[in-house]
Coordinates of C-alpha atoms in Angstrom, one line a residue:
X1 CA -0.3 -0.1 -0.4
X2 CA 1.5 3.3 -1.0
X3 CA 0.9 6.5 1.1
X4 CA 0.5 9.6 -0.2
X5 CA 1.4 12.9 1.4
X6 CA -0.2 15.8 0.5
X7 CA 1.0 19.0 1.8
X8 CA -1.2 21.9 1.9
X9 CA -0.1 25.5 0.6
X10 CA 0.7 27.9 2.7
X11 CA 0.6 30.8 -0.2
X12 CA -0.7 31.4 -3.1
X13 CA 1.5 32.8 -6.0
X14 CA 1.3 34.3 -9.3
X15 CA 3.7 36.1 -11.8
X16 CA 2.9 39.7 -13.0
X17 CA 4.0 42.4 -15.3
X18 CA 5.2 46.0 -13.6
X19 CA 3.9 48.3 -15.7
X20 CA 2.1 51.9 -15.7
X21 CA 0.3 50.6 -18.9
X22 CA -1.6 47.7 -17.1
X23 CA -2.9 47.5 -13.8
X24 CA -1.9 44.1 -11.9
X25 CA -5.5 42.4 -11.5
X26 CA -5.5 39.9 -8.4
X27 CA -6.2 36.2 -10.0
X28 CA -9.8 34.9 -9.0
X29 CA -8.2 32.4 -6.6
X30 CA -6.6 35.4 -4.2
X31 CA -10.1 37.0 -4.2
X32 CA -11.6 33.7 -3.0
X33 CA -9.2 33.6 -0.7
X34 CA -9.6 37.1 0.5
X35 CA -13.6 36.9 0.5
X36 CA -15.2 37.4 4.1
X37 CA -18.5 38.6 5.3
X38 CA -16.3 40.9 7.3
X39 CA -14.2 42.5 4.9
X40 CA -14.8 44.5 1.7
X41 CA -12.4 46.8 0.9
X42 CA -8.6 46.6 1.4
X43 CA -5.8 49.0 2.0
X44 CA -2.6 48.7 -0.4
X45 CA 0.9 49.6 1.7
X46 CA 4.3 49.7 -0.2
X47 CA 7.2 49.8 1.7
X48 CA 9.8 51.6 -0.8
X49 CA 12.8 50.5 1.1
X50 CA 12.1 46.7 0.6
X51 CA 9.6 47.1 -2.3
X52 CA 7.3 44.9 -0.5
X53 CA 3.7 45.5 -1.0
X54 CA 0.8 44.7 1.2
X55 CA -2.7 44.4 0.8
X56 CA -4.6 43.8 3.9
X57 CA -8.5 43.5 3.5
X58 CA -10.7 46.0 5.9
X59 CA -14.1 45.9 7.0
X60 CA -14.7 49.7 5.9
X61 CA -13.9 52.2 3.4
X62 CA -11.7 53.9 5.6
X63 CA -8.1 53.8 7.3
X64 CA -6.4 56.0 9.6
X65 CA -2.8 56.2 9.3
X66 CA -0.9 57.4 12.5
X67 CA 2.4 58.7 11.9
X68 CA 4.2 59.3 15.1
X69 CA 7.6 61.2 14.8
X70 CA 10.2 60.5 17.6
X71 CA 12.5 63.2 18.5
X72 CA 14.1 61.2 21.1
X73 CA 13.2 57.4 21.9
X74 CA 12.9 56.8 25.4
X75 CA 13.2 53.1 26.5
X76 CA 10.0 53.2 27.8
X77 CA 8.3 53.8 24.4
X78 CA 7.1 50.5 22.8
X79 CA 5.5 49.9 26.2
X80 CA 3.7 53.0 26.4
X81 CA 2.7 53.1 23.0
X82 CA 1.0 49.3 23.5
X83 CA -0.6 50.3 26.6
X84 CA -2.4 53.3 24.4
X85 CA -3.5 50.9 22.0
X86 CA -4.9 48.4 24.6
X87 CA -6.4 50.9 26.5
X88 CA -8.5 52.6 23.9
X89 CA -9.4 49.1 22.5
X90 CA -7.3 49.3 19.2
X91 CA -6.3 46.7 17.0
X92 CA -3.8 48.1 14.2
X93 CA -4.2 46.3 10.4
X94 CA -0.4 46.8 9.8
X95 CA 2.5 48.9 11.9
X96 CA 6.1 49.4 10.7
X97 CA 7.8 49.1 14.2
X98 CA 10.4 51.5 14.6
X99 CA 11.8 52.8 11.7
X100 CA 15.1 54.9 12.0
X101 CA 15.8 57.3 8.8
X102 CA 18.4 59.2 8.4
X103 CA 17.8 62.1 11.2
X104 CA 14.6 60.9 12.6
X105 CA 13.0 57.7 14.2
X106 CA 9.2 57.1 13.0
X107 CA 6.3 54.7 14.1
X108 CA 3.5 54.3 11.5
X109 CA -0.1 52.3 12.0
X110 CA -3.0 51.6 9.9
X111 CA -6.1 51.6 11.8
X112 CA -9.6 50.5 10.4
X113 CA -12.2 53.3 11.0
X114 CA -14.5 50.6 12.0
X115 CA -11.8 50.2 15.2
X116 CA -12.6 54.1 16.3
X117 CA -16.1 53.6 17.4
X118 CA -15.4 54.5 21.1
X119 CA -12.2 57.0 20.7
X120 CA -12.0 60.1 18.3
X121 CA -8.6 61.0 16.0
X122 CA -8.1 63.5 18.5
X123 CA -8.0 61.7 21.3
X124 CA -5.6 58.9 19.6
X125 CA -3.4 62.4 18.7
X126 CA -3.7 63.7 22.2
X127 CA -2.5 59.9 23.8
X128 CA 0.3 59.7 21.4
X129 CA 1.8 63.1 21.7
X130 CA 1.9 62.6 25.5
X131 CA 4.5 59.8 25.3
X132 CA 7.6 60.9 26.3
X133 CA 10.1 61.8 23.3
X134 CA 7.2 62.0 20.8
X135 CA 7.7 65.9 18.7
X136 CA 4.4 65.4 16.7
X137 CA 1.7 63.0 15.4
X138 CA 0.1 62.9 12.2
X139 CA -3.2 61.6 11.3
X140 CA -4.2 60.9 7.7
X141 CA -7.6 59.6 6.8
X142 CA -7.5 57.4 3.5
X143 CA -10.7 56.4 2.0
X144 CA -11.9 55.3 -1.3

């Protein structure tokens, strides 16, 4: 008797051509894998430094981008930032972690607006600007 081992795929992949003349279309299998009653939109995020594009399904057609500019990184920054997200009951779709550029340290996080039922953008800004070492907080609204 022969035993056949079937390995499940972890990822889906397809080659495509990069160019400005033709848009890249997602294959049907990708869309089926992304389909959900809870998600009807998505955000595309490109990290130019490593050229990785992320496509993240969202429940709403609006995402909030929180950019925290850090003048002087305190040893407690990540703990304080994490406790703010927990206290406000906010889950991020994606975050960059701490990114050090030539002159600064930056954190960027993306939040589905459905997460903001009990908190305003101004409250989020006030909370993060209160962390030691944060020089500014920018909030952008991305919509379709």
